Amino acid sequence: DAKTTQPNSMESNEEEPVHLPCNHSTISGTDYIHWYRQLPSQGPEYVIHGLTSNVNNRMASLAIAEDRKSSTLILHRATLRDAAVYYCILQTGANNLFFGTGTRLTVIP
Amino acid sequence: ETGVTQSPTHLIKTRGQQVTLRCSSQSGHNTVSWYQQALGQGPQFIFQYYREEENGRGNFPPRFSGLQFPNYSSELNVNALELDDSALYLCASSLDGWDTQYFGPGTRLTVL
């Protein structure tokens, strides 16, 4: 069973906010939520991570639902350089890591 | 600060052979993790090493093994290669455990 589920693709206009959803209904109390993104022909790049509270950094914000069964990665102003596959990832207490299938974000100029 | 490097870039092997892939972590990073990424799919976690000891393992058979060395280099060894082992193999280093991981560009393995 997939640990996280994400839409296959999303589109956004340049300079508009983007909300990328992720469902992780089987999450347990000690599981962390990570987001990485991957550009073509490159390794993934760290975006953000969190446990229970919402998190902000210079790249993005992570909004975690109160029941922790879903989360949303927020890019405040999409740029063309943000076009990538975004992975929602669960890090379990058993020291295992589960990538989702990823959402391909297209940014329209 | 140098990035994470991997060698070789590409590799072709035949079924049943053995392969060793290499990774050079960022200096000072005590943790290295390895991933397998099949075409069009997300990476799958193989295992993680912390200070030369295996520190976590995904759902991969024992023919996938690894080593981490004190000089921040590491290896992924795969024995008895199968056609399904064809994939991009990524390594990532971090200061400690699941801190921010810095990925290398990967090694593309093709098994014929």
mmCIF file of C-alpha atoms in Angstrom:
data_model
loop_
_atom_site.group_PDB
_atom_site.id
_atom_site.type_symbol
_atom_site.label_atom_id
_atom_site.label_comp_id
_atom_site.label_asym_id
_atom_site.label_seq_id
_atom_site.Cartn_x
_atom_site.Cartn_y
_atom_site.Cartn_z
ATOM 1 C CA ASP A 1 0.000 0.000 0.000
ATOM 2 C CA ALA A 2 1.214 3.460 -0.881
ATOM 3 C CA LYS A 3 2.108 5.503 2.167
ATOM 4 C CA THR A 4 1.395 8.810 0.396
ATOM 5 C CA THR A 5 -0.860 9.698 -2.519
ATOM 6 C CA GLN A 6 -0.482 12.757 -4.711
ATOM 7 C CA PRO A 7 -2.109 14.031 -7.911
ATOM 8 C CA ASN A 8 -0.097 13.064 -10.983
ATOM 9 C CA SER A 9 0.128 16.587 -12.329
ATOM 10 C CA MET A 10 -0.811 20.198 -11.658
ATOM 11 C CA GLU A 11 -0.471 23.468 -13.516
ATOM 12 C CA SER A 12 0.069 26.965 -12.229
ATOM 13 C CA ASN A 13 0.486 30.371 -13.756
ATOM 14 C CA GLU A 14 3.767 32.115 -13.126
ATOM 15 C CA GLU A 15 3.797 34.327 -10.002
ATOM 16 C CA GLU A 16 0.633 32.684 -8.678
ATOM 17 C CA PRO A 17 0.576 30.600 -5.453
ATOM 18 C CA VAL A 18 0.584 26.813 -5.814
ATOM 19 C CA HIS A 19 -0.923 24.341 -3.371
ATOM 20 C CA LEU A 20 0.322 20.774 -3.794
ATOM 21 C CA PRO A 21 -1.732 18.268 -1.778
ATOM 22 C CA CYS A 22 -0.659 14.965 -0.248
ATOM 23 C CA ASN A 23 -2.665 12.327 1.576
ATOM 24 C CA HIS A 24 -0.996 10.103 4.152
ATOM 25 C CA SER A 25 -3.907 8.551 5.997
ATOM 26 C CA THR A 26 -1.824 5.789 7.642
ATOM 27 C CA ILE A 27 0.651 8.192 9.242
ATOM 28 C CA SER A 28 1.610 7.438 12.828
ATOM 29 C CA GLY A 29 2.577 9.822 15.597
ATOM 30 C CA THR A 30 6.326 9.683 15.061
ATOM 31 C CA ASP A 31 6.315 9.870 11.251
ATOM 32 C CA TYR A 32 7.800 12.979 9.668
ATOM 33 C CA ILE A 33 6.564 14.501 6.406
ATOM 34 C CA HIS A 34 9.240 15.575 3.938
ATOM 35 C CA TRP A 35 8.957 17.235 0.537
ATOM 36 C CA TYR A 36 11.625 17.039 -2.133
ATOM 37 C CA ARG A 37 11.516 18.110 -5.758
ATOM 38 C CA GLN A 38 13.306 16.703 -8.758
ATOM 39 C CA LEU A 39 14.199 18.505 -11.956
ATOM 40 C CA PRO A 40 14.854 16.475 -15.123
ATOM 41 C CA SER A 41 18.157 14.583 -15.093
ATOM 42 C CA GLN A 42 18.950 15.678 -11.535
ATOM 43 C CA GLY A 43 18.769 14.155 -8.088
ATOM 44 C CA PRO A 44 15.989 15.300 -5.758
ATOM 45 C CA GLU A 45 16.367 18.576 -3.883
ATOM 46 C CA TYR A 46 15.148 19.222 -0.333
ATOM 47 C CA VAL A 47 12.186 21.577 -0.004
ATOM 48 C CA ILE A 48 10.787 21.337 3.533
ATOM 49 C CA HIS A 49 9.813 18.926 6.299
ATOM 50 C CA GLY A 50 7.678 18.864 9.430
ATOM 51 C CA LEU A 51 6.100 16.721 12.125
ATOM 52 C CA THR A 52 2.959 18.358 13.492
ATOM 53 C CA SER A 53 3.120 22.127 13.200
ATOM 54 C CA ASN A 54 3.069 24.188 10.036
ATOM 55 C CA VAL A 55 6.542 25.069 8.778
ATOM 56 C CA ASN A 56 7.920 27.922 6.714
ATOM 57 C CA ASN A 57 11.262 28.384 5.003
ATOM 58 C CA ARG A 58 12.614 30.524 2.196
ATOM 59 C CA MET A 59 11.409 28.062 -0.458
ATOM 60 C CA ALA A 60 7.942 27.100 0.685
ATOM 61 C CA SER A 61 5.437 26.511 3.465
ATOM 62 C CA LEU A 62 4.122 23.197 4.724
ATOM 63 C CA ALA A 63 0.599 23.083 6.101
ATOM 64 C CA ILE A 64 -0.184 19.921 8.066
ATOM 65 C CA ALA A 65 -3.790 18.994 8.820
ATOM 66 C CA GLU A 66 -4.768 18.753 12.457
ATOM 67 C CA ASP A 67 -5.297 14.972 12.197
ATOM 68 C CA ARG A 68 -2.014 14.747 10.217
ATOM 69 C CA LYS A 69 -3.651 12.581 7.555
ATOM 70 C CA SER A 70 -2.894 15.131 4.860
ATOM 71 C CA SER A 71 -0.549 18.007 4.155
ATOM 72 C CA THR A 72 -0.127 20.738 1.575
ATOM 73 C CA LEU A 73 3.059 22.175 0.153
ATOM 74 C CA ILE A 74 2.610 25.845 -0.670
ATOM 75 C CA LEU A 75 4.806 27.714 -3.120
ATOM 76 C CA HIS A 76 3.922 31.341 -2.589
ATOM 77 C CA ARG A 77 4.830 32.656 -6.057
ATOM 78 C CA ALA A 78 5.568 30.051 -8.698
ATOM 79 C CA THR A 79 8.447 30.753 -11.058
ATOM 80 C CA LEU A 80 9.514 28.864 -14.150
ATOM 81 C CA ARG A 81 12.375 27.378 -12.103
ATOM 82 C CA ASP A 82 9.798 25.712 -9.827
ATOM 83 C CA ALA A 83 8.681 23.378 -12.626
ATOM 84 C CA ALA A 84 9.613 19.935 -11.318
ATOM 85 C CA VAL A 85 8.241 16.694 -9.893
ATOM 86 C CA TYR A 86 7.367 17.231 -6.229
ATOM 87 C CA TYR A 87 7.537 14.235 -3.910
ATOM 88 C CA CYS A 88 5.686 13.919 -0.622
ATOM 89 C CA ILE A 89 7.611 11.510 1.607
ATOM 90 C CA LEU A 90 6.949 9.783 4.911
ATOM 91 C CA GLN A 91 9.849 9.101 7.237
ATOM 92 C CA THR A 92 8.754 6.409 9.665
ATOM 93 C CA GLY A 93 9.889 5.746 13.199
ATOM 94 C CA ALA A 94 11.342 2.449 11.952
ATOM 95 C CA ASN A 95 13.907 4.476 10.028
ATOM 96 C CA ASN A 96 12.388 3.860 6.657
ATOM 97 C CA LEU A 97 11.486 6.394 4.005
ATOM 98 C CA PHE A 98 8.593 6.173 1.552
ATOM 99 C CA PHE A 99 8.395 8.422 -1.498
ATOM 100 C CA GLY A 100 5.050 9.086 -3.137
ATOM 101 C CA THR A 101 4.593 8.879 -6.902
ATOM 102 C CA GLY A 102 5.089 12.613 -7.211
ATOM 103 C CA THR A 103 3.205 15.540 -8.723
ATOM 104 C CA ARG A 104 4.567 17.014 -11.921
ATOM 105 C CA LEU A 105 4.175 20.797 -11.645
ATOM 106 C CA THR A 106 3.986 22.786 -14.859
ATOM 107 C CA VAL A 107 4.394 26.561 -14.561
ATOM 108 C CA ILE A 108 2.788 28.541 -17.343
ATOM 109 C CA PRO A 109 4.480 31.841 -18.263
ATOM 110 C CA GLU B 1 31.601 22.861 0.009
ATOM 111 C CA THR B 2 31.665 20.224 -2.746
ATOM 112 C CA GLY B 3 28.514 18.432 -3.782
ATOM 113 C CA VAL B 4 27.689 14.749 -3.755
ATOM 114 C CA THR B 5 29.268 12.885 -6.647
ATOM 115 C CA GLN B 6 28.581 9.427 -8.040
ATOM 116 C CA SER B 7 30.443 7.139 -10.400
ATOM 117 C CA PRO B 8 30.081 5.861 -12.971
ATOM 118 C CA THR B 9 27.443 7.949 -14.731
ATOM 119 C CA HIS B 10 26.188 5.037 -16.798
ATOM 120 C CA LEU B 11 26.782 1.314 -16.618
ATOM 121 C CA ILE B 12 25.639 -1.686 -18.643
ATOM 122 C CA LYS B 13 25.718 -5.178 -17.141
ATOM 123 C CA THR B 14 24.246 -8.543 -18.002
ATOM 124 C CA ARG B 15 21.887 -10.612 -15.891
ATOM 125 C CA GLY B 16 23.650 -12.538 -13.129
ATOM 126 C CA GLN B 17 26.643 -10.220 -12.906
ATOM 127 C CA GLN B 18 27.657 -8.140 -9.903
ATOM 128 C CA VAL B 19 28.007 -4.356 -9.816
ATOM 129 C CA THR B 20 29.541 -1.763 -7.487
ATOM 130 C CA LEU B 21 28.373 1.830 -7.549
ATOM 131 C CA ARG B 22 30.275 4.574 -5.771
ATOM 132 C CA CYS B 23 29.296 7.760 -3.994
ATOM 133 C CA SER B 24 31.323 10.573 -2.486
ATOM 134 C CA SER B 25 29.443 12.434 0.243
ATOM 135 C CA GLN B 26 29.874 16.013 1.323
ATOM 136 C CA SER B 27 32.681 16.372 3.821
ATOM 137 C CA GLY B 28 31.453 16.110 7.400
ATOM 138 C CA HIS B 29 28.255 14.256 6.484
ATOM 139 C CA ASN B 30 27.969 11.162 8.683
ATOM 140 C CA THR B 31 24.990 9.633 6.906
ATOM 141 C CA VAL B 32 24.578 8.267 3.402
ATOM 142 C CA SER B 33 21.392 6.832 1.948
ATOM 143 C CA TRP B 34 20.878 4.938 -1.290
ATOM 144 C CA TYR B 35 17.802 4.884 -3.507
ATOM 145 C CA GLN B 36 16.593 3.070 -6.605
ATOM 146 C CA GLN B 37 14.499 5.050 -9.079
ATOM 147 C CA ALA B 38 12.864 3.130 -11.912
ATOM 148 C CA LEU B 39 11.917 5.078 -15.009
ATOM 149 C CA GLY B 40 8.897 7.300 -14.402
ATOM 150 C CA GLN B 41 8.635 6.419 -10.715
ATOM 151 C CA GLY B 42 9.635 7.938 -7.402
ATOM 152 C CA PRO B 43 12.820 6.853 -5.643
ATOM 153 C CA GLN B 44 12.655 3.807 -3.386
ATOM 154 C CA PHE B 45 14.779 3.735 -0.244
ATOM 155 C CA ILE B 46 17.339 0.910 -0.241
ATOM 156 C CA PHE B 47 19.304 1.540 2.962
ATOM 157 C CA GLN B 48 21.053 4.131 5.086
ATOM 158 C CA TYR B 49 24.497 4.075 6.686
ATOM 159 C CA TYR B 50 25.530 6.164 9.665
ATOM 160 C CA ARG B 51 29.176 6.202 10.684
ATOM 161 C CA GLU B 52 29.868 3.004 8.732
ATOM 162 C CA GLU B 53 26.965 1.006 10.227
ATOM 163 C CA GLU B 54 23.700 0.161 8.487
ATOM 164 C CA ASN B 55 21.052 2.322 10.128
ATOM 165 C CA GLY B 56 17.869 1.451 8.278
ATOM 166 C CA ARG B 57 16.765 -0.630 5.312
ATOM 167 C CA GLY B 58 13.907 -0.583 2.860
ATOM 168 C CA ASN B 59 12.237 -3.550 1.208
ATOM 169 C CA PHE B 60 15.245 -4.791 -0.763
ATOM 170 C CA PRO B 61 16.748 -8.297 -0.709
ATOM 171 C CA PRO B 62 20.164 -9.079 0.843
ATOM 172 C CA ARG B 63 21.835 -9.115 -2.574
ATOM 173 C CA PHE B 64 21.768 -5.322 -2.220
ATOM 174 C CA SER B 65 24.551 -4.454 0.212
ATOM 175 C CA GLY B 66 26.574 -1.412 1.079
ATOM 176 C CA LEU B 67 29.681 -0.040 2.678
ATOM 177 C CA GLN B 68 30.514 3.371 4.087
ATOM 178 C CA PHE B 69 34.113 4.450 4.613
ATOM 179 C CA PRO B 70 35.667 6.991 7.011
ATOM 180 C CA ASN B 71 36.680 9.247 4.105
ATOM 181 C CA TYR B 72 32.992 10.023 3.296
ATOM 182 C CA SER B 73 32.859 7.627 0.372
ATOM 183 C CA SER B 74 30.429 4.735 0.104
ATOM 184 C CA GLU B 75 29.485 1.844 -2.137
ATOM 185 C CA LEU B 76 26.335 0.076 -3.208
ATOM 186 C CA ASN B 77 26.891 -3.532 -4.280
ATOM 187 C CA VAL B 78 24.297 -5.566 -6.122
ATOM 188 C CA ASN B 79 24.855 -9.281 -6.696
ATOM 189 C CA ALA B 80 23.125 -11.603 -9.152
ATOM 190 C CA LEU B 81 21.721 -8.766 -11.236
ATOM 191 C CA GLU B 82 18.172 -9.090 -12.547
ATOM 192 C CA LEU B 83 16.541 -7.260 -15.437
ATOM 193 C CA ASP B 84 14.333 -5.343 -12.954
ATOM 194 C CA ASP B 85 17.450 -3.879 -11.337
ATOM 195 C CA SER B 86 17.709 -1.528 -14.319
ATOM 196 C CA ALA B 87 17.191 1.914 -12.812
ATOM 197 C CA LEU B 88 18.783 5.168 -11.710
ATOM 198 C CA TYR B 89 20.630 4.683 -8.427
ATOM 199 C CA LEU B 90 20.866 7.761 -6.253
ATOM 200 C CA CYS B 91 22.920 8.391 -3.169
ATOM 201 C CA ALA B 92 22.281 11.206 -0.734
ATOM 202 C CA SER B 93 24.325 12.462 2.184
ATOM 203 C CA SER B 94 23.253 14.324 5.286
ATOM 204 C CA LEU B 95 24.882 15.592 8.440
ATOM 205 C CA ASP B 96 22.883 13.233 10.613
ATOM 206 C CA GLY B 97 20.123 10.772 9.799
ATOM 207 C CA TRP B 98 17.137 12.265 8.014
ATOM 208 C CA ASP B 99 18.401 15.846 8.144
ATOM 209 C CA THR B 100 18.382 17.658 4.808
ATOM 210 C CA GLN B 101 19.674 15.186 2.258
ATOM 211 C CA TYR B 102 21.900 16.276 -0.612
ATOM 212 C CA PHE B 103 21.506 14.015 -3.611
ATOM 213 C CA GLY B 104 24.042 13.115 -6.233
ATOM 214 C CA PRO B 105 23.138 13.024 -9.931
ATOM 215 C CA GLY B 106 22.789 9.234 -9.928
ATOM 216 C CA THR B 107 24.190 6.241 -11.794
ATOM 217 C CA ARG B 108 22.051 4.844 -14.590
ATOM 218 C CA LEU B 109 22.331 1.021 -14.520
ATOM 219 C CA THR B 110 21.065 -1.036 -17.438
ATOM 220 C CA VAL B 111 20.854 -4.815 -17.045
ATOM 221 C CA LEU B 112 20.586 -6.793 -20.285
#
